Short mmCIF file of C-alpha atoms in Angstrom, two decimals:
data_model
loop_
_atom_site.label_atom_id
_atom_site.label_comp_id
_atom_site.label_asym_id
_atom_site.label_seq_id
_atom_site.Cartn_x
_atom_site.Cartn_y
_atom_site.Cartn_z
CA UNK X 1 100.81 154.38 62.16
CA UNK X 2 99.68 151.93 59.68
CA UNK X 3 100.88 152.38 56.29
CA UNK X 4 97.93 151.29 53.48
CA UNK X 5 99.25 149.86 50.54
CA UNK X 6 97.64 151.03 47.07
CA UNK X 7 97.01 148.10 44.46
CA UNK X 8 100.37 148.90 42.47
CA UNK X 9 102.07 148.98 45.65
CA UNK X 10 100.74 145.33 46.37
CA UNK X 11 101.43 144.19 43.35
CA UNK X 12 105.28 145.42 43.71
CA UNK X 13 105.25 143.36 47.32
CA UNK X 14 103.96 140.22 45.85
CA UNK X 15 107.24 140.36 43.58
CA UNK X 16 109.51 141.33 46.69
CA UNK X 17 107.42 137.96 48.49
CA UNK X 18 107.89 135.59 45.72
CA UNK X 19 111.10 136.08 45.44
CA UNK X 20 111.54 134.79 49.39
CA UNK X 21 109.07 131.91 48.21
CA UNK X 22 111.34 131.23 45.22
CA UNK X 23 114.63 130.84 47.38
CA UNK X 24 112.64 129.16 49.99
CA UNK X 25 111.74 126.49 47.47
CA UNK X 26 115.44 126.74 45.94
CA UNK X 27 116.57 125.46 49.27
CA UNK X 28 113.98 122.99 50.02
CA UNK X 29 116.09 120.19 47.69
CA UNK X 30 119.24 121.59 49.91
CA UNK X 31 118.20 120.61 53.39
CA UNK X 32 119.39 117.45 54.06
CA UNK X 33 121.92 115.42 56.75
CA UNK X 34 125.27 116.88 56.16
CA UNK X 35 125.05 120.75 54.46
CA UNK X 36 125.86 123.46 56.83
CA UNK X 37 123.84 126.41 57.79
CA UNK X 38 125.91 128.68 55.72
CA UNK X 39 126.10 126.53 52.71
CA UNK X 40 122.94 127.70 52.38
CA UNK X 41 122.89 130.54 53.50
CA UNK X 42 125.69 131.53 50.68
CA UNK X 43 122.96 129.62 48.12
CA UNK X 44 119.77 131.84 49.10
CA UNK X 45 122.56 135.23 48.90
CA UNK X 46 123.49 134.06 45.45
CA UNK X 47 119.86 133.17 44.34
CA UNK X 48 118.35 136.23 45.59
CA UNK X 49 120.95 138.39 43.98
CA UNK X 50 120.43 136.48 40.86
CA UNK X 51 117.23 137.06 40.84
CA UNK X 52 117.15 141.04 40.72
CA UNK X 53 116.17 141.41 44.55
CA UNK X 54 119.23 142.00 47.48
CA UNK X 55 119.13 140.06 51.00
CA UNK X 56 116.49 141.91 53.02
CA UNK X 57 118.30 141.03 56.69
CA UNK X 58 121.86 141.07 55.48
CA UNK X 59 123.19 143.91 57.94
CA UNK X 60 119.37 144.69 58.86
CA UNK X 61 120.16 145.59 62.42
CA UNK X 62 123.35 144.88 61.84
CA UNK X 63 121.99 140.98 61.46
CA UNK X 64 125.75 139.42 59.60
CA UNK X 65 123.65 136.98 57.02
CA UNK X 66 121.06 136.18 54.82
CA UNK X 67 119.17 133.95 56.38
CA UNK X 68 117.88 133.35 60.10
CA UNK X 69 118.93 129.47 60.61
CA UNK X 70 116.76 128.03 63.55
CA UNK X 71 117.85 124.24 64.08
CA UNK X 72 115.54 122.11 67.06
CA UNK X 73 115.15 123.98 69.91
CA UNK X 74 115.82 127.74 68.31
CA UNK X 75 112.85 129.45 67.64
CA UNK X 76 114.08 132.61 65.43
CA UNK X 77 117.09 134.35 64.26
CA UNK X 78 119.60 131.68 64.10
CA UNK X 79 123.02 132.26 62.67
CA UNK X 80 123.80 130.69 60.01
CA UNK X 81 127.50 128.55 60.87
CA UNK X 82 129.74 125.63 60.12
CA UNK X 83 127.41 122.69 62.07
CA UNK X 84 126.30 119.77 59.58
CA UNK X 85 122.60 119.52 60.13
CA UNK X 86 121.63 116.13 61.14
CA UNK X 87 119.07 113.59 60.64
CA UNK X 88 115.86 113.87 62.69
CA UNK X 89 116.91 117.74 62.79
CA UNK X 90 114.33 120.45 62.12
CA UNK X 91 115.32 124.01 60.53
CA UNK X 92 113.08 126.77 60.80
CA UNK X 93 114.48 129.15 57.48
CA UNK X 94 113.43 132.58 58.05
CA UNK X 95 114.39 134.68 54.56
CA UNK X 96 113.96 138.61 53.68
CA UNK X 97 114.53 140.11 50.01
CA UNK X 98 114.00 143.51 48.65
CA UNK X 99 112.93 144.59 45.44
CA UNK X 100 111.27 147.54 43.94
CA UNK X 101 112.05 149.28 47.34
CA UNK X 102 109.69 146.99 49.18
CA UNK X 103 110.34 143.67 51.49
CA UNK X 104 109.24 140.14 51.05
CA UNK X 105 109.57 138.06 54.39
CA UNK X 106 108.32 134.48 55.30
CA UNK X 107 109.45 131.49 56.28
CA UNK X 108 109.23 127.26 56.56
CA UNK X 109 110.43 124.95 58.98
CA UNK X 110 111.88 122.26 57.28
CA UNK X 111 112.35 118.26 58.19
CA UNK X 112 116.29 117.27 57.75
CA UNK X 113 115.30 113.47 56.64
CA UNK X 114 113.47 111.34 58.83
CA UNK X 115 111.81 113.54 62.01
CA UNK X 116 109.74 111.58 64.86
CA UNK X 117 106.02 111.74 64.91
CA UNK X 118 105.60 113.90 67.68
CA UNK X 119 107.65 116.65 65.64
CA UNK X 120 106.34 115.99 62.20
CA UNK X 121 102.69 117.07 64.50
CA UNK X 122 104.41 120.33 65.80
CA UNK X 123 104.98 121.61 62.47
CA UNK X 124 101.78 120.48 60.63
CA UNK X 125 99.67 122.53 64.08
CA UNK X 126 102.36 125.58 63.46
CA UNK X 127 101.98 125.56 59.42
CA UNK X 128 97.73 124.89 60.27
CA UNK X 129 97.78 128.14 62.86
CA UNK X 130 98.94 130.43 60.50
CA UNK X 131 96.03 129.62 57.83
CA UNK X 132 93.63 129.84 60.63
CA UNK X 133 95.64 133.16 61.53
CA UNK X 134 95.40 134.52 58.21
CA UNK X 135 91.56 133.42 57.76
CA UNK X 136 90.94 136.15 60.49
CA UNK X 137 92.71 139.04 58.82
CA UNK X 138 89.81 141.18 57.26
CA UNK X 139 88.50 144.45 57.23
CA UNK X 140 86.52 145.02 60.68
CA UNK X 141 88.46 142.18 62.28
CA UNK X 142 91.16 143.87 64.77
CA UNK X 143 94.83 142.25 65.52
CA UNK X 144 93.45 140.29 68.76
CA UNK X 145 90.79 138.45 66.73
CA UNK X 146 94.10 136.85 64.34
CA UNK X 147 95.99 136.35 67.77
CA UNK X 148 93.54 134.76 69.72
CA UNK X 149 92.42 132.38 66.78
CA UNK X 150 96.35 131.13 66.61
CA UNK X 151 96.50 131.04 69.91
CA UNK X 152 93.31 128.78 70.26
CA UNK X 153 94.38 126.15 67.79
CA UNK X 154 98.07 125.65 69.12
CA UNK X 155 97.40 125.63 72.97
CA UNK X 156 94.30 123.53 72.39
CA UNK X 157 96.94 120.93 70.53
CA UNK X 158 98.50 121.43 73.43
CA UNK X 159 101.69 123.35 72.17
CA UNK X 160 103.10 127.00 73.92
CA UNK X 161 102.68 129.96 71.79
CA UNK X 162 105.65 132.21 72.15
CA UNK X 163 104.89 136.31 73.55
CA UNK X 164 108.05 137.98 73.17
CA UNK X 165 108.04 137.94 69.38
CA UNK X 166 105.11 138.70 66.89
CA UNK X 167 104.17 139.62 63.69
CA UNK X 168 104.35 142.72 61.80
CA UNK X 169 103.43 144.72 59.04
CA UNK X 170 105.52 144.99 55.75
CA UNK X 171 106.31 147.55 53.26
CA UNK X 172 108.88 149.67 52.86
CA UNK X 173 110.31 148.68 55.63
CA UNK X 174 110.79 145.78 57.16
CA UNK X 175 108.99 146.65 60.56
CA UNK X 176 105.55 148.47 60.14
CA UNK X 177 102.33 148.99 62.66
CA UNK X 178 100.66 147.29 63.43
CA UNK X 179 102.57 144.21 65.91
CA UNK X 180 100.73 140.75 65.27
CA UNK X 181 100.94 138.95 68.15
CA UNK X 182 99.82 135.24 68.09
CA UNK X 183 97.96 135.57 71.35
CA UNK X 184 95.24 137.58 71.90
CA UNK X 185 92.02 138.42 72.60
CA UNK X 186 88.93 138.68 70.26
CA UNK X 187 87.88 142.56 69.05
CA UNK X 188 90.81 143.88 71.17
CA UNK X 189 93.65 145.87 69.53
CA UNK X 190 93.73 148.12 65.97
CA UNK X 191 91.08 147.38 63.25
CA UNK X 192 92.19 146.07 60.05
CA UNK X 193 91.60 148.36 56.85
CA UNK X 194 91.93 147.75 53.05
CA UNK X 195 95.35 148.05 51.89
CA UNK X 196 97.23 146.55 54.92
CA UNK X 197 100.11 144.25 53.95
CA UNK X 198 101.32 142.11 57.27
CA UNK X 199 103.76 139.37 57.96
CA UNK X 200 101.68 136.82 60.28
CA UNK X 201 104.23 133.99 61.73
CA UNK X 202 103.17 131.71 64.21
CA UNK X 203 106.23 130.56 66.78
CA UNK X 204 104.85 127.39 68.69
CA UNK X 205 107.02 125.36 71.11
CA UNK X 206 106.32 121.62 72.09
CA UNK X 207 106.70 122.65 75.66
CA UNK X 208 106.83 125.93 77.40
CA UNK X 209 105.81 128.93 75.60
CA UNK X 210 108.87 131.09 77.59
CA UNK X 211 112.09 131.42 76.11
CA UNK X 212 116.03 132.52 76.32
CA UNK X 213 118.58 134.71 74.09
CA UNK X 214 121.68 133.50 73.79
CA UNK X 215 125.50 135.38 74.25
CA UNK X 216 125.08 136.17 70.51
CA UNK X 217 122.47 138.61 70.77
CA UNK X 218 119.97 137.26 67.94
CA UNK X 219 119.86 133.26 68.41
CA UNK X 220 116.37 132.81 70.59
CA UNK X 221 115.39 129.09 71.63
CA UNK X 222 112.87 127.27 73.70
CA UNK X 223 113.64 127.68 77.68
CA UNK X 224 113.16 124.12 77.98
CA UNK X 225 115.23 123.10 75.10
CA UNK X 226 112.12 121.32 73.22
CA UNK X 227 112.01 122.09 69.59
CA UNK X 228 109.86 124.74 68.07
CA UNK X 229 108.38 125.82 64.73
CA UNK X 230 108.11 128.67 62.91
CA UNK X 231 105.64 129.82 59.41
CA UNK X 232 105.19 132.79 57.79
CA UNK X 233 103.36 134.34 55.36
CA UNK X 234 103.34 137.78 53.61
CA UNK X 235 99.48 138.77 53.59
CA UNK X 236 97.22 141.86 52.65
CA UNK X 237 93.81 142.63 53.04
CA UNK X 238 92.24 143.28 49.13
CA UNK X 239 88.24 143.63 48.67
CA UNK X 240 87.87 143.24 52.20
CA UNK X 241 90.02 139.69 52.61
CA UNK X 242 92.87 137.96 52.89
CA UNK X 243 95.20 137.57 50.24
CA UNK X 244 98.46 135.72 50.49
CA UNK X 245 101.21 137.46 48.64
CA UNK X 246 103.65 134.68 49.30
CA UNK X 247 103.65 131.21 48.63
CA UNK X 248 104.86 127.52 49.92
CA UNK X 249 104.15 126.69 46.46
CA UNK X 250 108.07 125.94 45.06
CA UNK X 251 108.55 123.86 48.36
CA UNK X 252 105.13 121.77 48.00
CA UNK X 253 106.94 121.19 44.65
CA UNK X 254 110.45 120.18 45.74
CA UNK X 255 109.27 118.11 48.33
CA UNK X 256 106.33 115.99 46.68
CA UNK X 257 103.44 117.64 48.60
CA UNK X 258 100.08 117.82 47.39
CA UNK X 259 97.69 120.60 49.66
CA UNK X 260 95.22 123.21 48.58
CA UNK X 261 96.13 125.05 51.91
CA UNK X 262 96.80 128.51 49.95
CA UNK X 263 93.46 128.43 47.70
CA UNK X 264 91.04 130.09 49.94
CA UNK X 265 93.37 133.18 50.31
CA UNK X 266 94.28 133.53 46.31
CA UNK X 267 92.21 135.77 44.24
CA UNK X 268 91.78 137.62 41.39
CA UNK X 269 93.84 140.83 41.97
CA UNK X 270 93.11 144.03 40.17
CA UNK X 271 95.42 146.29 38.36
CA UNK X 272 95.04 149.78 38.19
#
């Protein structure tokens, strides 16, 4: 059942997602050659905490940290440990908070230093999908018009979209109807309303689209051990389009970069 958000409501989750956009931007000046995965993963606890909000994935399914740390060839849910990332690593940095009762979630794959050309290309396609994801969620659009939109621009880069794992919606919980999938087809699956609040996150691998668990139980990575990339956004659906609740905006500023990505999907929003 999908769960429509009233304005206030929105306005709570757009706290709840900039607070994930804040510690995502906190860490941006953090990920370089030599910090562990649980240095920062101890920085975003002590941020978010600090900030009024608690860990959203901290013993969420009985998940043991803050973050999901995704170096290379991990695609999602990474545990954060004691390995020095390196130079010419990627780090996918999945983060969840909670405040006001409701969940931010999104996440940034991040360069560690210098990264080759043909990786610097997998995440600008990835972090492109999602904005051509989002562009599609709308009332009267359905879920397989976003899918099959992401799923066009990756596999036409020639990248593999992952299937196993997908999107969601957001509220209250962390895990709401409807599942986002980034594959689709067009006008197939449930019809987007006003007042939906989703999480869209395009996974794209170099290679295969198919993928492993590991022993762990959490850590996911690329079957063919090529690296993957990973984007998120917290979204909902206000006079009829797209508006991004969360925000890249802190780590455009960390990191020196200059895009307009985010305008299209920022408006004017209402209270009641």
């Amino acid at each position: 059942m999908i769960i429509v958000k009233t304005r206030e409501e929105i306005e709570l989750m757009r706290e709840s997602a900039l607070i994930v956009s804040k510690t995502l931007g906190m860490l941006a000046s953090e990920v370089k050659p030599g910090v562990t995965t649980l240095e920062l993963d101890t920085l975003a606890e002590t941020f978010i905490r600090d900030h009024g909000a608690v860990p959203g994935f901290l013993g969420l399914y009985d998940f043991p940290n803050t973050l999901c740390m995704s170096p290379n060839a991990q695609v999602v849910h990474g545990i954060p440990n004691k390995t020095p990332l390196q130079e010419g690593d990627i780090i996918s940095i999945d983060c969840g908070a909670i405040k006001n009762e409701f969940y931010g979630d999104h996440a940034y794959t991040f360069a560690v230093g210098e990264i080759s050309e043909d990786v610097k290309r997998l995440l600008d396609v990835t972090k492109k999908s999602l904005y051509v994801g989002i562009e599609q969620f709308k009332v009267g659009n359905r879920v397989g018009d976003v899918g099959y939109a992401i799923q066009k621009f990756t596999e036409d880069a020639g990248y593999g979209v992952v299937r196993e794992l997908v999107g969601h919606g957001l509220g209250r919980t962390m895990h709401e109807d409807p599942e986002m999938p980034n594959y689709g087809r067009r006008g197939r699956g449930k019809k987007f309303i006003e007042g939906m609040v989703v999480a869209i996150e395009p996974m794209t691998n170099m290679g295969t689209h198919r993928i492993k668990q590991l022993r762990d139980g959490w850590t996911i990575l690329t079957d063919d051990g090529k690296p993957s990339a990973h984007f998120e956004h917290d979204v909902a659906i206000i006079d009829g389009k797209p508006e991004i609740l969360s925000t890249f905006k802190y780590i455009n500023e960390a990191l020196g970069i200059v895009t307009n990505e985010e305008d299209a999907f920022r408006q004017e929003l209402l209270t009641v």
